[in-house]
Short mmCIF file of C-alpha atoms and ligand atoms in Angstrom, two decimals:
data_model
loop_
_atom_site.label_atom_id
_atom_site.label_comp_id
_atom_site.label_asym_id
_atom_site.label_seq_id
_atom_site.Cartn_x
_atom_site.Cartn_y
_atom_site.Cartn_z
CA MET H 1 34.05 -70.28 -12.53
CA GLY H 2 34.27 -73.63 -14.32
CA LEU H 3 36.41 -75.76 -16.58
CA THR H 4 35.77 -76.10 -20.29
CA ALA H 5 35.64 -79.51 -21.98
CA ALA H 6 39.33 -79.17 -22.76
CA GLY H 7 40.03 -78.61 -19.08
CA VAL H 8 41.03 -74.99 -19.58
CA LEU H 9 39.85 -72.55 -16.95
CA ALA H 10 37.04 -70.59 -18.53
CA ARG H 11 36.51 -66.87 -18.01
CA PRO H 12 34.41 -66.26 -14.91
CA LEU H 13 31.49 -65.19 -17.04
CA TYR H 14 28.93 -66.31 -14.49
CA ALA H 15 29.45 -65.61 -10.82
CA LEU H 16 26.65 -67.92 -9.75
CA ALA H 17 25.44 -71.03 -11.52
CA ALA H 18 21.72 -70.80 -10.88
CA ILE H 19 20.86 -67.16 -10.41
CA ASP H 20 17.56 -65.47 -10.80
CA PRO H 21 18.89 -62.01 -11.61
CA ASP H 22 17.21 -58.82 -10.43
CA LEU H 23 17.84 -57.16 -13.78
CA VAL H 24 18.94 -58.23 -17.25
CA VAL H 25 20.05 -55.54 -19.70
CA TYR H 26 20.32 -56.63 -23.33
CA ASN H 27 20.64 -55.31 -26.89
CA ALA H 28 23.29 -52.83 -25.75
CA LYS H 29 26.67 -51.73 -27.04
CA VAL H 30 28.53 -52.33 -23.81
CA TYR H 31 32.02 -50.91 -23.34
CA THR H 32 33.08 -52.70 -20.18
CA ILE H 33 36.52 -51.08 -19.57
CA ASP H 34 37.53 -54.60 -18.56
CA SER H 35 40.50 -55.62 -20.67
CA GLY H 36 39.55 -59.30 -20.29
CA GLN H 37 36.27 -58.73 -22.14
CA PRO H 38 36.13 -55.20 -23.54
CA ARG H 39 32.81 -55.51 -25.40
CA ALA H 40 29.50 -57.17 -24.64
CA GLU H 41 25.83 -56.93 -25.58
CA ALA H 42 24.22 -57.67 -22.29
CA PHE H 43 24.64 -58.31 -18.59
CA ALA H 44 22.76 -59.55 -15.57
CA ILE H 45 22.63 -58.00 -12.11
CA ALA H 46 21.83 -59.58 -8.75
CA ASN H 47 22.26 -58.09 -5.30
CA SER H 48 23.58 -54.79 -6.70
CA ARG H 49 26.40 -56.44 -8.63
CA PHE H 50 27.11 -57.64 -12.13
CA VAL H 51 26.76 -61.43 -12.06
CA ALA H 52 26.99 -62.29 -15.75
CA ILE H 53 28.15 -60.51 -18.90
CA GLY H 54 27.86 -61.69 -22.47
CA THR H 55 25.59 -61.89 -25.50
CA SER H 56 21.95 -60.87 -25.47
CA ALA H 57 20.91 -64.48 -26.06
CA ASP H 58 23.00 -65.81 -23.17
CA MET H 59 21.77 -63.15 -20.78
CA ARG H 60 18.13 -63.46 -21.80
CA ALA H 61 18.40 -67.15 -21.01
CA LEU H 62 18.99 -66.14 -17.38
CA ILE H 63 15.72 -64.22 -17.06
CA GLY H 64 13.65 -65.63 -14.26
CA LYS H 65 10.18 -64.92 -12.88
CA ARG H 66 11.19 -61.94 -10.78
CA THR H 67 13.80 -60.54 -13.18
CA ARG H 68 13.26 -57.04 -14.52
CA THR H 69 14.48 -56.55 -18.07
CA PHE H 70 15.77 -53.57 -20.00
CA ASP H 71 16.01 -53.60 -23.78
CA ALA H 72 18.71 -51.01 -24.54
CA ARG H 73 17.72 -50.94 -28.24
CA GLY H 74 21.32 -50.62 -29.38
CA MET H 75 22.24 -47.79 -27.03
CA THR H 76 25.73 -47.48 -25.54
CA ILE H 77 26.48 -48.51 -21.98
CA VAL H 78 29.65 -47.63 -20.09
CA PRO H 79 30.62 -47.99 -16.42
CA GLY H 80 29.41 -45.20 -14.12
CA PHE H 81 31.73 -42.20 -14.15
CA THR H 82 33.94 -41.18 -11.24
CA ASP H 83 34.97 -37.61 -10.42
CA THR H 84 38.10 -37.75 -8.28
CA HIS H 85 38.04 -34.15 -7.13
CA ASN H 86 34.85 -32.32 -6.34
CA HIS H 87 33.90 -29.70 -3.76
CA ALA H 88 30.27 -30.83 -3.99
CA GLY H 89 28.86 -27.53 -2.74
CA GLY H 90 25.17 -28.32 -2.85
CA THR H 91 24.19 -25.63 -0.34
CA THR H 92 25.81 -22.97 -2.54
CA LEU H 93 23.83 -24.18 -5.55
CA LEU H 94 20.59 -24.18 -3.60
CA TYR H 95 20.82 -21.14 -1.36
CA GLU H 96 23.36 -18.63 -2.68
CA VAL H 97 23.40 -16.03 -5.42
CA LEU H 98 24.96 -17.62 -8.51
CA VAL H 99 26.50 -14.96 -10.75
CA GLY H 100 27.71 -17.51 -13.32
CA ASN H 101 26.49 -20.84 -14.72
CA PRO H 102 27.84 -23.75 -12.63
CA PHE H 103 27.31 -26.42 -15.29
CA GLU H 104 27.83 -24.99 -18.77
CA VAL H 105 29.73 -22.34 -20.71
CA GLU H 106 27.68 -19.17 -20.46
CA PHE H 107 28.70 -15.52 -20.76
CA VAL H 108 27.09 -12.97 -18.43
CA THR H 109 27.23 -9.17 -18.08
CA ILE H 110 28.73 -7.27 -15.17
CA GLN H 111 25.36 -5.50 -14.91
CA SER H 112 23.64 -8.85 -14.30
CA ILE H 113 26.05 -9.54 -11.44
CA ILE H 114 25.37 -6.10 -9.94
CA ASP H 115 21.59 -6.56 -10.29
CA LYS H 116 21.54 -10.00 -8.65
CA LEU H 117 23.64 -8.80 -5.72
CA LYS H 118 21.65 -5.58 -5.31
CA ASN H 119 18.55 -7.68 -5.05
CA LYS H 120 20.19 -9.84 -2.39
CA ALA H 121 21.46 -6.78 -0.46
CA ARG H 122 17.93 -5.41 -0.17
CA GLY H 123 17.00 -8.28 2.11
CA LEU H 124 20.06 -8.09 4.35
CA PRO H 125 20.81 -5.82 7.36
CA LEU H 126 23.52 -3.21 6.78
CA GLY H 127 26.97 -4.54 7.55
CA THR H 128 26.06 -8.07 6.49
CA TRP H 129 28.08 -9.64 3.69
CA VAL H 130 26.49 -9.80 0.28
CA GLU H 131 28.05 -12.72 -1.54
CA GLY H 132 27.99 -13.94 -5.13
CA TYR H 133 29.30 -17.28 -6.35
CA PHE H 134 30.45 -18.95 -9.57
CA HIS H 135 32.01 -15.84 -11.07
CA ASP H 136 34.26 -16.61 -14.02
CA ASP H 137 36.43 -13.66 -15.02
CA THR H 138 36.78 -14.85 -18.62
CA LYS H 139 33.06 -15.47 -19.14
CA LEU H 140 32.04 -11.80 -19.10
CA LYS H 141 30.35 -10.23 -22.09
CA ASP H 142 31.86 -6.89 -21.05
CA GLN H 143 35.39 -8.04 -21.97
CA ARG H 144 36.86 -6.32 -18.92
CA PRO H 145 37.37 -7.51 -15.35
CA LEU H 146 34.86 -6.96 -12.58
CA ASN H 147 36.18 -4.22 -10.29
CA VAL H 148 35.69 -2.49 -6.97
CA ARG H 149 33.59 0.32 -8.53
CA ASP H 150 31.16 -2.21 -10.02
CA LEU H 151 30.67 -3.73 -6.60
CA ASP H 152 30.28 -0.30 -4.99
CA GLN H 153 27.14 -0.02 -7.13
CA VAL H 154 25.72 -3.00 -5.25
CA SER H 155 26.06 -1.28 -1.89
CA THR H 156 28.22 1.15 0.01
CA GLU H 157 26.76 0.00 3.35
CA HIS H 158 27.22 -3.74 2.98
CA PRO H 159 30.53 -5.49 2.43
CA VAL H 160 30.24 -7.22 -0.95
CA VAL H 161 32.30 -10.12 -2.26
CA VAL H 162 32.12 -12.01 -5.52
CA GLN H 163 33.85 -15.37 -5.33
CA HIS H 164 35.58 -16.65 -8.44
CA ARG H 165 34.46 -20.20 -9.15
CA GLY H 166 38.14 -21.17 -9.11
CA GLY H 167 38.20 -20.59 -5.37
CA HIS H 168 41.48 -18.70 -5.20
CA THR H 169 40.46 -15.11 -5.98
CA SER H 170 37.71 -12.83 -4.74
CA PHE H 171 36.46 -9.39 -5.70
CA TYR H 172 35.48 -6.89 -2.99
CA ASN H 173 33.75 -3.53 -2.75
CA SER H 174 35.13 -0.44 -0.97
CA ARG H 175 33.11 -1.12 2.18
CA ALA H 176 34.77 -4.55 2.50
CA PHE H 177 38.24 -3.04 2.10
CA ALA H 178 37.41 -0.38 4.72
CA LEU H 179 36.14 -2.95 7.21
CA ALA H 180 39.27 -5.06 6.66
CA ASN H 181 41.50 -2.00 6.98
CA VAL H 182 43.12 -2.70 3.66
CA THR H 183 44.34 0.33 1.67
CA ARG H 184 46.57 0.84 -1.33
CA ALA H 185 49.48 1.03 1.11
CA THR H 186 48.80 -2.37 2.70
CA PRO H 187 51.64 -4.74 1.78
CA ASN H 188 50.87 -8.10 0.19
CA PRO H 189 51.04 -10.92 2.73
CA PRO H 190 53.01 -14.09 1.89
CA GLY H 191 51.02 -16.29 -0.51
CA GLY H 192 48.56 -13.64 -1.68
CA THR H 193 48.06 -10.22 -3.28
CA PHE H 194 45.85 -7.12 -3.11
CA ASP H 195 45.75 -6.29 -6.79
CA LYS H 196 46.07 -2.71 -8.06
CA ASP H 197 45.00 -0.83 -11.17
CA ALA H 198 47.34 1.22 -13.38
CA ASN H 199 47.19 4.11 -10.87
CA GLY H 200 48.18 1.92 -7.96
CA GLU H 201 44.65 1.90 -6.50
CA LEU H 202 43.03 -1.29 -5.19
CA ASN H 203 41.10 -2.75 -8.11
CA GLY H 204 38.99 -5.10 -6.01
CA ARG H 205 40.70 -8.39 -6.88
CA VAL H 206 42.39 -10.21 -3.98
CA THR H 207 44.24 -13.49 -4.40
CA ASP H 208 44.78 -16.57 -2.24
CA LEU H 209 45.97 -15.94 1.34
CA ALA H 210 45.46 -12.15 1.20
CA ARG H 211 41.73 -12.88 1.50
CA GLY H 212 42.30 -13.79 5.15
CA ALA H 213 42.07 -10.05 5.91
CA PHE H 214 38.31 -10.21 5.26
CA SER H 215 37.46 -13.36 7.17
CA ARG H 216 36.79 -11.74 10.55
CA VAL H 217 35.03 -8.54 9.53
CA GLY H 218 31.40 -7.78 8.79
CA THR H 219 28.44 -9.94 9.71
CA ARG H 220 27.74 -13.26 8.09
CA PRO H 221 24.37 -14.97 8.12
CA SER H 222 24.11 -17.40 11.01
CA PHE H 223 21.89 -20.43 11.37
CA SER H 224 20.74 -22.53 14.28
CA PRO H 225 22.23 -26.02 14.41
CA ASP H 226 18.91 -27.40 13.14
CA GLN H 227 18.72 -24.94 10.26
CA GLN H 228 22.33 -25.64 9.39
CA ALA H 229 21.77 -29.41 9.42
CA ARG H 230 18.74 -29.04 7.17
CA ARG H 231 20.64 -26.84 4.73
CA GLU H 232 23.48 -29.34 4.54
CA ARG H 233 21.12 -32.27 3.99
CA ASP H 234 19.19 -30.39 1.31
CA GLY H 235 22.46 -29.45 -0.33
CA ILE H 236 23.76 -33.02 -0.49
CA ALA H 237 20.46 -34.39 -1.76
CA HIS H 238 20.36 -31.65 -4.39
CA ILE H 239 23.88 -32.13 -5.70
CA SER H 240 23.49 -35.91 -5.69
CA LYS H 241 20.64 -35.48 -8.18
CA GLN H 242 22.87 -33.28 -10.34
CA PHE H 243 25.70 -35.82 -10.29
CA VAL H 244 23.63 -38.73 -11.53
CA ARG H 245 21.96 -36.50 -14.12
CA TYR H 246 25.41 -36.23 -15.73
CA GLY H 247 26.31 -39.92 -15.28
CA LEU H 248 28.50 -39.69 -12.19
CA THR H 249 28.08 -42.69 -9.90
CA SER H 250 31.09 -42.07 -7.65
CA VAL H 251 32.43 -38.73 -6.47
CA HIS H 252 35.40 -37.90 -4.29
CA HIS H 253 34.10 -35.24 -1.92
CA GLU H 254 36.43 -32.57 -0.60
CA GLY H 255 35.16 -32.61 2.95
CA GLY H 256 31.63 -31.44 3.56
CA ASP H 257 29.17 -32.40 6.26
CA LEU H 258 29.66 -36.14 6.77
CA ALA H 259 26.66 -36.42 9.08
CA ALA H 260 24.48 -34.84 6.39
CA ILE H 261 25.75 -37.30 3.79
CA GLN H 262 24.85 -40.18 6.13
CA ASP H 263 21.42 -38.68 6.88
CA VAL H 264 20.69 -38.29 3.20
CA ARG H 265 21.71 -41.88 2.61
CA ALA H 266 19.48 -43.08 5.43
CA ARG H 267 16.55 -41.33 3.75
CA GLY H 268 17.35 -43.10 0.50
CA GLU H 269 18.29 -39.83 -1.21
CA LEU H 270 21.99 -40.45 -1.70
CA LEU H 271 22.15 -41.46 -5.35
CA HIS H 272 25.93 -41.60 -5.85
CA ARG H 273 28.79 -43.21 -3.95
CA VAL H 274 31.02 -40.97 -1.84
CA SER H 275 34.75 -41.23 -1.31
CA TYR H 276 35.00 -38.85 1.62
CA GLU H 277 38.17 -36.79 1.83
CA ALA H 278 38.69 -35.33 5.29
CA SER H 279 40.58 -32.24 6.39
CA GLY H 280 41.00 -30.09 9.48
CA PRO H 281 39.51 -31.35 12.75
CA MET H 282 38.03 -34.45 11.11
CA LEU H 283 41.41 -35.50 9.75
CA GLU H 284 42.89 -34.92 13.20
CA HIS H 285 40.18 -37.15 14.69
CA MET H 286 40.93 -39.85 12.13
CA ILE H 287 44.61 -39.77 13.05
CA ALA H 288 43.81 -39.77 16.76
CA SER H 289 41.28 -42.60 16.46
CA GLY H 290 43.22 -44.75 14.04
CA ILE H 291 40.68 -44.45 11.23
CA GLU H 292 42.49 -45.19 8.01
CA THR H 293 41.70 -44.75 4.33
CA GLY H 294 39.21 -47.43 3.27
CA PHE H 295 37.07 -47.30 6.41
CA GLY H 296 33.39 -47.32 5.49
CA ASP H 297 31.31 -49.23 2.97
CA GLU H 298 30.57 -49.08 -0.73
CA TRP H 299 28.37 -45.99 -0.37
CA ILE H 300 30.38 -43.80 1.99
CA LYS H 301 34.03 -44.53 2.55
CA PHE H 302 37.02 -42.56 3.78
CA GLY H 303 39.32 -41.99 0.83
CA ALA H 304 42.44 -39.86 0.65
CA THR H 305 42.66 -36.62 2.59
CA SER H 306 41.08 -33.49 1.24
CA GLU H 307 43.46 -31.55 -1.00
CA HIS H 308 46.19 -30.05 1.17
CA THR H 309 46.96 -26.87 -0.70
CA LEU H 310 50.54 -26.11 -1.72
CA ASP H 311 50.01 -23.45 -4.38
CA GLY H 312 47.55 -21.27 -6.22
CA SER H 313 45.17 -21.88 -9.06
CA PHE H 314 45.34 -22.67 -12.75
CA SER H 315 42.19 -20.87 -13.85
CA GLU H 316 43.01 -17.76 -11.82
CA ARG H 317 46.68 -17.76 -12.82
CA THR H 318 48.26 -18.01 -9.35
CA MET H 319 49.86 -21.48 -9.51
CA ALA H 320 53.52 -21.72 -8.47
CA LEU H 321 55.81 -21.89 -11.50
CA SER H 322 59.58 -22.23 -11.89
CA PHE H 323 59.44 -19.32 -14.35
CA ALA H 324 57.67 -15.97 -14.51
CA TYR H 325 54.14 -15.55 -15.84
CA PRO H 326 54.17 -13.83 -19.20
CA GLY H 327 53.76 -10.07 -18.78
CA ARG H 328 53.52 -10.15 -14.96
CA ASN H 329 56.78 -8.46 -13.90
CA GLY H 330 58.51 -11.59 -12.68
CA TYR H 331 55.47 -12.93 -10.79
CA LYS H 332 55.83 -16.72 -10.42
CA GLY H 333 52.58 -17.49 -8.64
CA ASN H 334 51.82 -18.28 -5.02
CA VAL H 335 53.44 -21.03 -2.97
CA THR H 336 50.99 -21.35 -0.09
CA GLU H 337 52.97 -23.75 2.09
CA ALA H 338 56.73 -24.00 2.57
CA GLN H 339 58.63 -27.27 2.10
CA GLU H 340 59.22 -27.96 5.82
CA ALA H 341 55.55 -27.62 6.71
CA CYS H 342 54.59 -29.80 3.77
CA ASN H 343 57.13 -32.45 4.83
CA ALA H 344 55.70 -32.52 8.34
CA TRP H 345 52.08 -32.77 7.16
CA VAL H 346 52.75 -35.52 4.62
CA GLU H 347 54.80 -37.53 7.11
CA ARG H 348 52.15 -37.37 9.82
CA VAL H 349 49.25 -38.33 7.55
CA HIS H 350 51.17 -41.03 5.71
CA ARG H 351 52.29 -42.59 9.01
CA ALA H 352 48.68 -42.74 10.13
CA GLY H 353 47.75 -44.99 7.21
CA ILE H 354 45.82 -42.28 5.44
CA GLN H 355 46.28 -41.66 1.72
CA VAL H 356 47.89 -38.24 1.32
CA ASN H 357 46.48 -35.76 -1.18
CA CYS H 358 48.01 -32.39 -1.97
CA HIS H 359 46.79 -29.68 -4.31
CA ALA H 360 49.77 -29.00 -6.56
CA ASN H 361 49.24 -27.19 -9.86
CA GLY H 362 52.56 -25.67 -10.85
CA ASP H 363 55.81 -27.58 -11.39
CA VAL H 364 57.26 -25.99 -8.24
CA ALA H 365 54.38 -27.25 -6.08
CA ILE H 366 54.43 -30.76 -7.61
CA ASP H 367 58.15 -30.94 -6.90
CA GLU H 368 57.54 -29.84 -3.31
CA TYR H 369 54.88 -32.52 -2.81
CA LEU H 370 56.96 -35.32 -4.34
CA THR H 371 59.94 -34.27 -2.23
CA ALA H 372 57.78 -34.53 0.89
CA PHE H 373 56.29 -37.87 -0.12
CA GLU H 374 59.63 -39.41 -1.11
CA ARG H 375 60.96 -38.36 2.29
CA ALA H 376 57.95 -39.79 4.19
CA GLN H 377 58.11 -43.05 2.26
CA LYS H 378 61.80 -43.41 3.07
CA LEU H 379 61.09 -42.87 6.78
CA PHE H 380 57.93 -44.99 6.92
CA PRO H 381 57.68 -47.24 3.86
CA ARG H 382 54.11 -48.25 3.01
CA ALA H 383 53.24 -50.39 -0.01
CA ASP H 384 50.65 -49.17 -2.50
CA ALA H 385 50.17 -45.82 -0.78
CA ARG H 386 49.02 -44.12 -4.02
CA PRO H 387 49.66 -40.51 -3.01
CA LYS H 388 47.06 -38.43 -4.76
CA ILE H 389 48.16 -35.30 -6.61
CA THR H 390 45.21 -33.01 -7.05
CA HIS H 391 45.50 -31.11 -10.36
CA CYS H 392 49.13 -31.99 -11.14
CA THR H 393 48.79 -29.47 -13.94
CA LEU H 394 52.25 -28.58 -15.25
CA ILE H 395 54.68 -31.49 -15.53
CA ASN H 396 58.13 -32.08 -16.97
CA ASP H 397 60.11 -35.27 -17.67
CA ASP H 398 61.74 -35.35 -14.26
CA LEU H 399 58.42 -34.91 -12.45
CA VAL H 400 56.79 -37.66 -14.55
CA ARG H 401 59.60 -40.05 -13.61
CA ARG H 402 59.14 -39.24 -9.92
CA ILE H 403 55.32 -39.45 -10.13
CA LYS H 404 55.66 -42.93 -11.64
CA ALA H 405 58.26 -44.01 -9.06
CA ALA H 406 56.08 -42.79 -6.19
CA GLY H 407 53.06 -44.69 -7.52
CA ALA H 408 51.21 -41.39 -7.39
CA VAL H 409 47.72 -40.89 -8.77
CA PRO H 410 47.10 -37.52 -10.40
CA ALA H 411 43.59 -36.05 -10.49
CA LEU H 412 43.94 -33.82 -13.54
CA PHE H 413 41.43 -31.18 -14.53
CA SER H 414 38.79 -32.88 -16.61
CA THR H 415 36.47 -30.27 -18.12
CA TYR H 416 39.04 -27.45 -18.40
CA ALA H 417 40.22 -28.45 -21.88
CA TYR H 418 36.73 -27.61 -23.11
CA TYR H 419 35.50 -25.08 -20.56
CA ASN H 420 38.57 -22.98 -19.85
CA THR H 421 40.29 -22.46 -23.21
CA ASP H 422 39.65 -18.74 -22.69
CA LYS H 423 42.28 -18.90 -19.91
CA PHE H 424 44.94 -20.72 -21.92
CA PRO H 425 46.23 -17.66 -23.83
CA PHE H 426 47.56 -16.41 -20.47
CA TYR H 427 49.87 -19.41 -20.45
CA GLY H 428 50.52 -19.99 -24.14
CA GLU H 429 50.81 -23.07 -26.33
CA GLU H 430 54.29 -24.15 -25.18
CA PHE H 431 52.98 -24.30 -21.60
CA MET H 432 49.77 -26.09 -22.59
CA LYS H 433 51.79 -28.83 -24.29
CA HIS H 434 52.91 -29.82 -20.79
CA ALA H 435 49.70 -29.07 -18.91
CA MET H 436 46.84 -31.45 -18.06
CA ALA H 437 49.19 -33.96 -19.63
CA TYR H 438 46.97 -37.00 -20.00
CA ARG H 439 48.91 -38.39 -23.00
CA THR H 440 52.33 -38.04 -21.37
CA LEU H 441 51.17 -39.52 -18.07
CA LEU H 442 49.27 -42.47 -19.57
CA ASP H 443 52.24 -43.22 -21.83
CA ALA H 444 54.43 -43.29 -18.72
CA GLY H 445 52.06 -45.80 -17.13
CA VAL H 446 50.62 -43.35 -14.62
CA PRO H 447 46.91 -44.03 -13.90
CA CYS H 448 45.68 -40.48 -14.18
CA THR H 449 42.11 -39.66 -13.26
CA ALA H 450 39.49 -37.00 -13.95
CA GLY H 451 39.02 -34.42 -11.21
CA SER H 452 36.61 -31.65 -12.18
CA ASP H 453 37.44 -29.56 -9.12
CA PHE H 454 33.82 -28.39 -9.15
CA SER H 455 33.06 -25.56 -8.44
CA PRO H 456 36.11 -24.38 -10.44
CA GLY H 457 35.22 -26.67 -13.34
CA PRO H 458 31.83 -28.03 -14.42
CA PHE H 459 31.64 -31.73 -13.54
CA ALA H 460 29.96 -33.19 -16.64
CA PRO H 461 32.10 -36.26 -17.49
CA LEU H 462 31.13 -36.16 -21.17
CA MET H 463 32.36 -32.56 -21.41
CA GLY H 464 35.58 -33.81 -19.80
CA ILE H 465 35.92 -36.69 -22.24
CA GLN H 466 35.36 -34.41 -25.21
CA GLY H 467 38.14 -32.12 -24.00
CA MET H 468 40.54 -35.00 -23.40
CA VAL H 469 39.91 -36.40 -26.87
CA THR H 470 39.96 -33.10 -28.81
CA ARG H 471 41.81 -30.58 -26.61
CA THR H 472 39.49 -28.09 -28.29
CA GLY H 473 37.43 -25.65 -26.28
CA TRP H 474 34.03 -24.02 -26.52
CA ASP H 475 35.67 -21.19 -28.48
CA ASN H 476 37.01 -23.66 -31.05
CA THR H 477 40.64 -23.10 -30.12
CA THR H 478 42.89 -26.13 -29.61
CA TRP H 479 45.66 -26.22 -27.02
CA GLY H 480 48.30 -28.88 -26.39
CA ALA H 481 46.95 -31.25 -29.04
CA ASN H 482 49.94 -33.50 -28.25
CA GLN H 483 48.09 -34.45 -25.04
CA ARG H 484 45.01 -35.86 -26.79
CA ILE H 485 43.93 -39.35 -25.74
CA THR H 486 41.52 -41.81 -27.34
CA VAL H 487 37.87 -42.24 -26.41
CA ASP H 488 38.67 -45.61 -24.82
CA GLU H 489 41.46 -44.07 -22.78
CA ALA H 490 39.24 -41.18 -21.73
CA LEU H 491 36.52 -43.61 -20.65
CA LYS H 492 39.04 -45.53 -18.56
CA VAL H 493 40.37 -42.31 -17.01
CA ASN H 494 36.80 -41.43 -15.99
CA THR H 495 35.90 -44.88 -14.65
CA LEU H 496 38.44 -47.54 -13.71
CA ASN H 497 41.27 -45.12 -12.99
CA GLY H 498 38.92 -43.15 -10.77
CA ALA H 499 38.18 -46.30 -8.78
CA TYR H 500 41.92 -46.98 -8.56
CA ALA H 501 42.48 -43.54 -7.04
CA SER H 502 40.45 -44.57 -4.00
CA HIS H 503 41.78 -48.18 -3.89
CA GLU H 504 38.40 -49.44 -5.11
CA GLU H 505 39.31 -50.88 -8.51
CA SER H 506 38.43 -54.40 -7.39
CA SER H 507 34.83 -53.40 -6.61
CA LYS H 508 33.95 -50.81 -9.24
CA GLY H 509 35.11 -48.85 -12.27
CA SER H 510 34.35 -51.46 -14.92
CA ILE H 511 31.50 -53.70 -16.00
CA SER H 512 32.98 -56.92 -14.65
CA VAL H 513 31.46 -59.91 -12.91
CA GLY H 514 31.44 -59.34 -9.18
CA LYS H 515 31.70 -55.56 -9.33
CA LEU H 516 29.05 -53.10 -8.21
CA ALA H 517 26.44 -52.59 -10.92
CA ASP H 518 27.09 -48.90 -11.63
CA PHE H 519 26.59 -47.94 -15.26
CA VAL H 520 25.37 -45.26 -17.62
CA VAL H 521 23.16 -45.61 -20.68
CA LEU H 522 24.09 -43.13 -23.42
CA ALA H 523 21.89 -42.21 -26.37
CA ASP H 524 24.92 -42.21 -28.68
CA ASP H 525 28.31 -43.85 -28.80
CA PRO H 526 31.18 -41.46 -28.01
CA HIS H 527 33.38 -43.59 -30.29
CA THR H 528 31.27 -42.84 -33.36
CA VAL H 529 29.72 -39.39 -32.89
CA ASP H 530 31.66 -36.36 -34.08
CA ALA H 531 34.19 -35.74 -31.28
CA SER H 532 32.98 -32.15 -30.98
CA LYS H 533 29.54 -33.50 -30.00
CA ILE H 534 30.53 -35.94 -27.26
CA LYS H 535 29.48 -33.49 -24.55
CA ASP H 536 26.01 -33.30 -26.10
CA ILE H 537 25.34 -37.03 -25.90
CA GLN H 538 22.24 -37.54 -23.82
CA VAL H 539 22.61 -39.46 -20.57
CA VAL H 540 19.52 -41.67 -20.83
CA GLN H 541 19.84 -43.51 -17.57
CA THR H 542 22.25 -43.71 -14.65
CA VAL H 543 22.17 -46.88 -12.59
CA VAL H 544 23.90 -47.30 -9.25
CA GLY H 545 24.04 -50.72 -7.63
CA GLY H 546 21.45 -51.99 -10.10
CA ALA H 547 18.94 -49.28 -9.12
CA THR H 548 17.95 -46.44 -11.42
CA ALA H 549 19.32 -43.21 -9.97
CA TYR H 550 18.45 -41.04 -12.96
CA GLN H 551 16.14 -41.48 -15.89
CA ALA H 552 15.99 -38.86 -18.67
ZN1 LIG F 601 39.96 -28.34 -5.34
#
């Protein structure tokens, strides 16, 4: 940082006076997401960080003997993308039966689901669970829901379950119901349902907490500790490759095997940065040991907690609403934790110096969370706590005011506006005007972020950006167009705001001198392509800390 001839402090364009950069990138259309210098043509990287940003001529002048160079030939470069809510289930992708497409919109037949599971059942001893993953009830060519009779065709000797990719509903066969002792007469437990057909018979669909009835019955595959460790490592390495393929350089992981993540890193196979969100015993250990949010380094760091679930799901229509779902006999969704329990959890975690994070979709659940946080903050004030609201789907004016006052950071669904438009008719346009409310929240000064919730949503950031900009889905329907944001805003939501959500905005999230050199090279500019083609822009290269993590 130096003084100009006039004695005015110049922009800190160069971090070091006499650098011999590791890499100089030039001839690019750089969108920095740094308000101090939004556009550039080139930058230089040393020791994993951006050290200079400017014109191609200025940056080329820095090239030294050992400097690698990259001529971007006019391509677009943006900061690496951040996904602030991801279940990162690599082992599922690698080892399980996938009955739907994890990454893209694809319609399948019920017969294909039956065939895949039948095939799986053939290799399993009787009584062992046959499981299918990534089911999406509105991506069926059959135009009717999967039911218990379909799954009875898979096997009558094995319990069979098909997990909805949304994670809040499952579909079982008759054998599974028999093992769990669930009949048409079994009452719904609090926070869940055993769904029935028109004749009052179990139809196979079971929602939220009612699925607990199946957790202790049947046999599940078991693995030795060594096998399990290998599966977890393979899973992390696999999903890391998928993340960088789509331009993600930072991902907030909902739990997962922390040892495996560290092992994969030690082998040099961790390609993206992890904000690790703990739950259960690990969160208890953090509290007991005094490990706070921010502990770790720039590759693996403890972030907020894992989502602490307060209500049901958006995609599966079980979120807790202050009004009845259309055509559902007064059903208002599932509240999965009462206010008092939520108060106690938030208070304990907040006191321990750990960033709280609750899953709250419906307005009722968001209100419950804010009530708990406001209470905890009054009892134990902590500056800049940034309570994270995972999903924060349905808002109203009062909630927005309280979100802003709490300094909360919402992780809104990112890819749903494109991927899940087939679910929006269940809610209707009036609802969608107030759902995934990027426009309203940004206008209120709330730094909302993009949380794919993978597996429920695909994690492709460009699919997310297209949906934020257009609010138009794969089926060409548009919902809540009042919530559209600009390409620049969507880029910021997917980069700098994501870094802010984990208190890392000073070290990443924009192409700024001193920050980690995480960026993505795009074949086209999302500002100039047809907005309905943003998701199709090719990710040419993903660079993390100055090193190429993905090359098309
Ligand atoms: Zn989630």
